[in-house]
PDB file of C-alpha atoms in Angstrom:
ATOM      1  CA  MET H   1     -31.611  82.222  -0.493  1.00 66.00           C
ATOM      2  CA  GLN H   2     -29.962  82.529  -3.877  1.00 82.00           C
ATOM      3  CA  ASN H   3     -26.871  84.647  -4.370  1.00 91.00           C
ATOM      4  CA  PRO H   4     -27.423  88.014  -6.067  1.00 96.00           C
ATOM      5  CA  ALA H   5     -26.335  88.401  -9.673  1.00 96.00           C
ATOM      6  CA  PRO H   6     -23.251  90.657 -10.020  1.00 96.00           C
ATOM      7  CA  ILE H   7     -23.654  93.747 -12.170  1.00 97.00           C
ATOM      8  CA  ASP H   8     -21.176  94.037 -15.036  1.00 94.00           C
ATOM      9  CA  LEU H   9     -19.768  97.485 -14.312  1.00 93.00           C
ATOM     10  CA  ALA H  10     -18.185  97.743 -17.750  1.00 92.00           C
ATOM     11  CA  ASP H  11     -21.605  97.695 -19.418  1.00 93.00           C
ATOM     12  CA  TRP H  12     -23.690  99.326 -16.664  1.00 96.00           C
ATOM     13  CA  PRO H  13     -25.052 102.706 -17.799  1.00 96.00           C
ATOM     14  CA  ARG H  14     -25.279 103.712 -14.163  1.00 97.00           C
ATOM     15  CA  ARG H  15     -21.636 103.046 -13.286  1.00 97.00           C
ATOM     16  CA  GLN H  16     -20.544 106.692 -13.013  1.00 97.00           C
ATOM     17  CA  HIS H  17     -23.649 107.681 -11.054  1.00 97.00           C
ATOM     18  CA  PHE H  18     -23.154 104.749  -8.691  1.00 97.00           C
ATOM     19  CA  GLU H  19     -19.504 105.567  -8.060  1.00 95.00           C
ATOM     20  CA  HIS H  20     -20.211 109.290  -7.571  1.00 97.00           C
ATOM     21  CA  TYR H  21     -23.029 108.868  -5.046  1.00 96.00           C
ATOM     22  CA  ARG H  22     -21.341 105.950  -3.331  1.00 94.00           C
ATOM     23  CA  HIS H  23     -17.784 107.290  -2.975  1.00 92.00           C
ATOM     24  CA  VAL H  24     -17.432 110.946  -4.038  1.00 95.00           C
ATOM     25  CA  VAL H  25     -20.628 112.420  -2.582  1.00 95.00           C
ATOM     26  CA  PRO H  26     -22.315 109.650  -0.548  1.00 93.00           C
ATOM     27  CA  CYS H  27     -25.962 110.600  -0.736  1.00 93.00           C
ATOM     28  CA  THR H  28     -29.347 109.278   0.279  1.00 95.00           C
ATOM     29  CA  TYR H  29     -32.639 111.104  -0.144  1.00 96.00           C
ATOM     30  CA  ALA H  30     -36.184 110.810   1.124  1.00 96.00           C
ATOM     31  CA  ILE H  31     -39.496 111.790  -0.416  1.00 97.00           C
ATOM     32  CA  THR H  32     -42.860 111.904   1.340  1.00 98.00           C
ATOM     33  CA  VAL H  33     -46.081 111.722  -0.666  1.00 98.00           C
ATOM     34  CA  GLU H  34     -49.784 111.167  -0.093  1.00 98.00           C
ATOM     35  CA  ILE H  35     -51.282 108.137  -1.815  1.00 98.00           C
ATOM     36  CA  ASP H  36     -55.002 108.131  -2.558  1.00 98.00           C
ATOM     37  CA  VAL H  37     -56.144 104.828  -1.075  1.00 97.00           C
ATOM     38  CA  SER H  38     -59.899 105.434  -1.139  1.00 97.00           C
ATOM     39  CA  GLU H  39     -60.643 102.405  -3.324  1.00 96.00           C
ATOM     40  CA  PHE H  40     -58.160 100.298  -1.380  1.00 96.00           C
ATOM     41  CA  VAL H  41     -59.756 101.150   1.971  1.00 96.00           C
ATOM     42  CA  GLY H  42     -63.205 100.306   0.623  1.00 95.00           C
ATOM     43  CA  ALA H  43     -61.975  96.978  -0.725  1.00 95.00           C
ATOM     44  CA  VAL H  44     -60.250  96.087   2.561  1.00 95.00           C
ATOM     45  CA  ARG H  45     -63.375  96.855   4.564  1.00 93.00           C
ATOM     46  CA  ALA H  46     -65.405  94.646   2.256  1.00 92.00           C
ATOM     47  CA  SER H  47     -62.971  91.760   2.719  1.00 92.00           C
ATOM     48  CA  ASP H  48     -61.426  89.861   5.614  1.00 89.00           C
ATOM     49  CA  ARG H  49     -57.941  91.138   4.780  1.00 95.00           C
ATOM     50  CA  ARG H  50     -55.634  93.097   7.069  1.00 97.00           C
ATOM     51  CA  ALA H  51     -54.843  96.555   5.698  1.00 97.00           C
ATOM     52  CA  TYR H  52     -51.240  96.674   6.941  1.00 98.00           C
ATOM     53  CA  VAL H  53     -50.410  93.285   5.425  1.00 98.00           C
ATOM     54  CA  ALA H  54     -52.030  94.367   2.157  1.00 98.00           C
ATOM     55  CA  GLN H  55     -50.000  97.590   2.148  1.00 98.00           C
ATOM     56  CA  ILE H  56     -46.803  95.619   2.674  1.00 98.00           C
ATOM     57  CA  TRP H  57     -47.651  93.254  -0.186  1.00 98.00           C
ATOM     58  CA  ALA H  58     -48.403  96.156  -2.522  1.00 98.00           C
ATOM     59  CA  ILE H  59     -45.067  97.807  -1.744  1.00 98.00           C
ATOM     60  CA  ALA H  60     -43.174  94.522  -2.133  1.00 98.00           C
ATOM     61  CA  SER H  61     -44.874  93.867  -5.464  1.00 98.00           C
ATOM     62  CA  VAL H  62     -43.738  97.178  -6.922  1.00 98.00           C
ATOM     63  CA  VAL H  63     -40.239  96.924  -5.441  1.00 98.00           C
ATOM     64  CA  ASN H  64     -39.776  93.521  -7.056  1.00 98.00           C
ATOM     65  CA  ARG H  65     -40.583  94.895 -10.499  1.00 98.00           C
ATOM     66  CA  HIS H  66     -37.412  96.985 -10.653  1.00 98.00           C
ATOM     67  CA  ASP H  67     -33.748  96.023 -10.474  1.00 98.00           C
ATOM     68  CA  GLU H  68     -32.699  99.340  -8.903  1.00 98.00           C
ATOM     69  CA  PHE H  69     -34.662  98.573  -5.735  1.00 98.00           C
ATOM     70  CA  ARG H  70     -33.234  95.041  -5.456  1.00 98.00           C
ATOM     71  CA  ILE H  71     -29.561  96.058  -5.526  1.00 98.00           C
ATOM     72  CA  THR H  72     -27.190  94.992  -2.779  1.00 97.00           C
ATOM     73  CA  LEU H  73     -23.462  95.400  -2.149  1.00 96.00           C
ATOM     74  CA  GLY H  74     -21.094  92.454  -2.240  1.00 88.00           C
ATOM     75  CA  GLU H  75     -18.181  91.927   0.127  1.00 85.00           C
ATOM     76  CA  THR H  76     -15.996  94.111  -2.094  1.00 86.00           C
ATOM     77  CA  GLY H  77     -18.658  96.826  -2.325  1.00 89.00           C
ATOM     78  CA  ASP H  78     -19.571  95.989  -5.905  1.00 93.00           C
ATOM     79  CA  PRO H  79     -23.276  96.099  -6.788  1.00 97.00           C
ATOM     80  CA  ALA H  80     -25.355  93.017  -7.450  1.00 97.00           C
ATOM     81  CA  VAL H  81     -29.079  92.374  -7.916  1.00 98.00           C
ATOM     82  CA  TRP H  82     -31.248  89.985  -5.948  1.00 98.00           C
ATOM     83  CA  ARG H  83     -33.719  87.958  -8.008  1.00 97.00           C
ATOM     84  CA  VAL H  84     -36.391  88.661  -5.397  1.00 98.00           C
ATOM     85  CA  VAL H  85     -36.485  90.683  -2.174  1.00 98.00           C
ATOM     86  CA  HIS H  86     -38.735  90.176   0.829  1.00 98.00           C
ATOM     87  CA  PRO H  87     -40.355  92.718   3.157  1.00 98.00           C
ATOM     88  CA  ALA H  88     -39.147  93.055   6.749  1.00 98.00           C
ATOM     89  CA  PHE H  89     -41.747  94.993   8.700  1.00 98.00           C
ATOM     90  CA  THR H  90     -42.405  96.336  12.169  1.00 98.00           C
ATOM     91  CA  VAL H  91     -45.201  95.094  14.443  1.00 97.00           C
ATOM     92  CA  PHE H  92     -46.074  97.169  17.515  1.00 96.00           C
ATOM     93  CA  HIS H  93     -46.587  95.699  20.999  1.00 95.00           C
ATOM     94  CA  PRO H  94     -48.862  98.161  22.844  1.00 94.00           C
ATOM     95  CA  GLU H  95     -48.458  96.483  26.224  1.00 94.00           C
ATOM     96  CA  TRP H  96     -44.719  97.203  26.203  1.00 95.00           C
ATOM     97  CA  GLU H  97     -44.660 100.152  23.778  1.00 96.00           C
ATOM     98  CA  THR H  98     -41.992  98.386  21.746  1.00 96.00           C
ATOM     99  CA  PHE H  99     -41.997  96.643  18.402  1.00 97.00           C
ATOM    100  CA  SER H 100     -40.590  93.577  16.705  1.00 97.00           C
ATOM    101  CA  CYS H 101     -39.206  93.366  13.211  1.00 98.00           C
ATOM    102  CA  LEU H 102     -40.595  90.380  11.301  1.00 98.00           C
ATOM    103  CA  TRP H 103     -40.105  89.227   7.746  1.00 98.00           C
ATOM    104  CA  VAL H 104     -42.129  87.084   5.374  1.00 98.00           C
ATOM    105  CA  PRO H 105     -41.117  85.702   1.977  1.00 98.00           C
ATOM    106  CA  TYR H 106     -42.677  87.688  -0.856  1.00 98.00           C
ATOM    107  CA  ASP H 107     -45.263  85.771  -2.850  1.00 98.00           C
ATOM    108  CA  LEU H 108     -46.788  87.070  -6.068  1.00 97.00           C
ATOM    109  CA  ASP H 109     -50.038  85.491  -4.888  1.00 97.00           C
ATOM    110  CA  PHE H 110     -51.525  88.028  -2.479  1.00 97.00           C
ATOM    111  CA  ALA H 111     -53.721  85.506  -0.671  1.00 96.00           C
ATOM    112  CA  ALA H 112     -50.759  83.224   0.017  1.00 97.00           C
ATOM    113  CA  PHE H 113     -48.661  86.135   1.269  1.00 98.00           C
ATOM    114  CA  HIS H 114     -51.512  87.410   3.440  1.00 98.00           C
ATOM    115  CA  ASP H 115     -51.951  84.020   5.083  1.00 97.00           C
ATOM    116  CA  ALA H 116     -48.219  83.653   5.733  1.00 98.00           C
ATOM    117  CA  ALA H 117     -47.862  87.185   7.108  1.00 98.00           C
ATOM    118  CA  THR H 118     -50.861  87.014   9.423  1.00 98.00           C
ATOM    119  CA  ALA H 119     -49.655  83.669  10.755  1.00 98.00           C
ATOM    120  CA  THR H 120     -46.178  85.092  11.384  1.00 98.00           C
ATOM    121  CA  ILE H 121     -47.591  88.141  13.162  1.00 98.00           C
ATOM    122  CA  ALA H 122     -49.749  85.913  15.369  1.00 97.00           C
ATOM    123  CA  GLU H 123     -46.848  83.595  16.158  1.00 97.00           C
ATOM    124  CA  TYR H 124     -44.663  86.394  17.489  1.00 96.00           C
ATOM    125  CA  ALA H 125     -47.373  88.603  18.987  1.00 94.00           C
ATOM    126  CA  GLY H 126     -46.064  88.012  22.511  1.00 91.00           C
ATOM    127  CA  SER H 127     -42.372  88.402  21.752  1.00 94.00           C
ATOM    128  CA  THR H 128     -40.317  91.222  23.246  1.00 94.00           C
ATOM    129  CA  GLU H 129     -37.360  90.485  20.961  1.00 97.00           C
ATOM    130  CA  PHE H 130     -36.362  92.947  18.269  1.00 97.00           C
ATOM    131  CA  PHE H 131     -35.763  90.142  15.739  1.00 98.00           C
ATOM    132  CA  PRO H 132     -37.672  87.124  17.103  1.00 98.00           C
ATOM    133  CA  GLN H 133     -37.041  85.151  13.903  1.00 98.00           C
ATOM    134  CA  GLY H 134     -33.326  85.896  14.044  1.00 97.00           C
ATOM    135  CA  ALA H 135     -31.531  88.340  11.783  1.00 95.00           C
ATOM    136  CA  PRO H 136     -33.440  88.957   8.533  1.00 95.00           C
ATOM    137  CA  PRO H 137     -31.806  87.509   5.398  1.00 96.00           C
ATOM    138  CA  GLY H 138     -29.751  89.768   3.182  1.00 96.00           C
ATOM    139  CA  ASN H 139     -32.445  90.077   0.538  1.00 97.00           C
ATOM    140  CA  THR H 140     -34.940  92.032   2.630  1.00 98.00           C
ATOM    141  CA  PHE H 141     -36.010  95.671   2.617  1.00 98.00           C
ATOM    142  CA  ASP H 142     -37.718  97.586   5.424  1.00 98.00           C
ATOM    143  CA  VAL H 143     -41.305  98.710   5.905  1.00 98.00           C
ATOM    144  CA  SER H 144     -42.523 100.421   9.065  1.00 97.00           C
ATOM    145  CA  SER H 145     -45.752 102.071  10.144  1.00 97.00           C
ATOM    146  CA  VAL H 146     -46.503 105.119  12.291  1.00 97.00           C
ATOM    147  CA  PRO H 147     -50.307 104.750  12.413  1.00 97.00           C
ATOM    148  CA  TRP H 148     -50.713 107.160  15.334  1.00 97.00           C
ATOM    149  CA  THR H 149     -50.116 110.299  13.273  1.00 97.00           C
ATOM    150  CA  SER H 150     -50.182 111.604   9.763  1.00 97.00           C
ATOM    151  CA  PHE H 151     -47.112 113.409   8.448  1.00 97.00           C
ATOM    152  CA  THR H 152     -45.922 115.497   5.521  1.00 96.00           C
ATOM    153  CA  GLY H 153     -42.246 114.639   5.933  1.00 96.00           C
ATOM    154  CA  PHE H 154     -40.292 111.764   7.410  1.00 95.00           C
ATOM    155  CA  THR H 155     -36.550 111.135   7.187  1.00 92.00           C
ATOM    156  CA  LEU H 156     -34.392 108.459   8.782  1.00 91.00           C
ATOM    157  CA  ASN H 157     -30.888 109.519   9.768  1.00 89.00           C
ATOM    158  CA  VAL H 158     -28.943 106.322   9.107  1.00 85.00           C
ATOM    159  CA  GLU H 159     -25.346 106.461  10.315  1.00 82.00           C
ATOM    160  CA  GLY H 160     -23.151 104.705   7.791  1.00 76.00           C
ATOM    161  CA  GLY H 161     -25.989 104.964   5.298  1.00 73.00           C
ATOM    162  CA  ALA H 162     -23.550 104.861   2.397  1.00 80.00           C
ATOM    163  CA  ASP H 163     -23.650 101.070   2.694  1.00 89.00           C
ATOM    164  CA  HIS H 164     -27.431 100.774   2.964  1.00 93.00           C
ATOM    165  CA  VAL H 165     -28.762 100.672  -0.589  1.00 96.00           C
ATOM    166  CA  ALA H 166     -32.108  98.921   0.000  1.00 97.00           C
ATOM    167  CA  PRO H 167     -35.165 101.218   0.039  1.00 98.00           C
ATOM    168  CA  ILE H 168     -36.954 102.002   3.308  1.00 98.00           C
ATOM    169  CA  PHE H 169     -40.698 102.694   3.454  1.00 98.00           C
ATOM    170  CA  THR H 170     -42.644 104.368   6.278  1.00 98.00           C
ATOM    171  CA  LEU H 171     -46.452 104.523   6.388  1.00 98.00           C
ATOM    172  CA  GLY H 172     -48.518 107.036   8.384  1.00 98.00           C
ATOM    173  CA  ARG H 173     -52.110 107.445   9.547  1.00 98.00           C
ATOM    174  CA  TYR H 174     -54.858 107.985   7.009  1.00 98.00           C
ATOM    175  CA  THR H 175     -56.284 111.452   6.535  1.00 97.00           C
ATOM    176  CA  VAL H 176     -59.546 112.270   4.799  1.00 97.00           C
ATOM    177  CA  ARG H 177     -59.697 115.301   2.552  1.00 96.00           C
ATOM    178  CA  GLU H 178     -62.580 116.259   0.234  1.00 96.00           C
ATOM    179  CA  GLY H 179     -64.035 112.793   0.604  1.00 96.00           C
ATOM    180  CA  ARG H 180     -60.828 110.982  -0.354  1.00 97.00           C
ATOM    181  CA  THR H 181     -58.693 108.831   1.966  1.00 98.00           C
ATOM    182  CA  LEU H 182     -54.987 109.606   1.796  1.00 98.00           C
ATOM    183  CA  LEU H 183     -52.050 107.573   3.092  1.00 98.00           C
ATOM    184  CA  PRO H 184     -48.746 109.314   3.929  1.00 98.00           C
ATOM    185  CA  LEU H 185     -45.817 107.370   2.510  1.00 98.00           C
ATOM    186  CA  ALA H 186     -42.138 108.177   2.999  1.00 98.00           C
ATOM    187  CA  VAL H 187     -39.552 106.478   0.789  1.00 98.00           C
ATOM    188  CA  GLN H 188     -35.850 106.608   1.634  1.00 97.00           C
ATOM    189  CA  VAL H 189     -33.499 105.764  -1.223  1.00 97.00           C
ATOM    190  CA  HIS H 190     -29.753 105.616  -1.831  1.00 97.00           C
ATOM    191  CA  HIS H 191     -28.901 107.933  -4.723  1.00 97.00           C
ATOM    192  CA  ALA H 192     -26.197 105.542  -5.904  1.00 97.00           C
ATOM    193  CA  VAL H 193     -28.814 103.037  -7.052  1.00 98.00           C
ATOM    194  CA  ALA H 194     -31.875 105.131  -7.918  1.00 98.00           C
ATOM    195  CA  ASP H 195     -32.665 108.668  -9.013  1.00 98.00           C
ATOM    196  CA  GLY H 196     -35.818 110.723  -8.682  1.00 98.00           C
ATOM    197  CA  PHE H 197     -37.124 109.221 -11.912  1.00 98.00           C
ATOM    198  CA  HIS H 198     -36.970 105.698 -10.525  1.00 98.00           C
ATOM    199  CA  THR H 199     -38.568 106.616  -7.210  1.00 98.00           C
ATOM    200  CA  ALA H 200     -41.320 108.608  -8.915  1.00 98.00           C
ATOM    201  CA  ARG H 201     -42.080 105.626 -11.157  1.00 98.00           C
ATOM    202  CA  LEU H 202     -42.273 103.339  -8.138  1.00 98.00           C
ATOM    203  CA  ILE H 203     -44.681 105.732  -6.398  1.00 98.00           C
ATOM    204  CA  GLU H 204     -46.909 106.047  -9.468  1.00 98.00           C
ATOM    205  CA  GLU H 205     -47.077 102.281  -9.869  1.00 98.00           C
ATOM    206  CA  LEU H 206     -47.992 101.998  -6.206  1.00 98.00           C
ATOM    207  CA  ARG H 207     -50.753 104.579  -6.717  1.00 98.00           C
ATOM    208  CA  ASP H 208     -52.122 102.456  -9.569  1.00 97.00           C
ATOM    209  CA  LEU H 209     -52.043  99.297  -7.472  1.00 97.00           C
ATOM    210  CA  PHE H 210     -53.901 100.918  -4.583  1.00 97.00           C
ATOM    211  CA  ALA H 211     -56.476 102.309  -7.023  1.00 96.00           C
ATOM    212  CA  ASP H 212     -57.228  98.769  -8.203  1.00 93.00           C
ATOM    213  CA  GLY H 213     -58.702  96.820  -5.321  1.00 84.00           C
ATOM    214  CA  THR H 214     -59.469  93.683  -7.297  1.00 90.00           C
ATOM    215  CA  TRP H 215     -56.304  91.897  -6.087  1.00 93.00           C
ATOM    216  CA  LEU H 216     -57.629  92.050  -2.516  1.00 91.00           C
ATOM    217  CA  ARG H 217     -60.247  89.490  -3.472  1.00 82.00           C
ATOM    218  CA  GLY H 218     -57.572  86.983  -4.447  1.00 66.00           C
TER     219      GLY H 218
END
């Protein structure tokens, strides 16, 4: 794991926003949207790919496009940017009604990521540990799934959240409306590192990626 690159605060246009939402008014926010995944669902069903793994890859791909979603805090609290971040994701164990948190290195090649993720899930399918691989590395962000229900709002209440600047994604159960398949997606963001503009751009890029199912054939 490479060290993150420090941000030069003297030249960072976001310095005042970062300091305000980090120290003066510590603030996180969450937004829940519905993503049209009709084309995605059709492409998954026509392939041998796992939908959850594909969703994780799509999210990781968009997150890695933008510095603001790869920011971390150094030991002194100063911001720095990881070159690449990796998804840490939950896997449910129905026999115990618990879950494990796994992580897989992000790979721009979807097929390679899919193979690595499915192998990791299979390896730890019988584990009752929360982190069976050990603590995730510092350059991870969280993805979880609540496939048992759809939702129109979802917020995590993170105590000490002023220090958690990585985005958190939560997926819900598909709903079908007027012939289109919709996926609930909640995104939790620290306002110190990203504003509504940045989160909206991330969501729109994710919409575009789900609308293009060609990458699932990779």
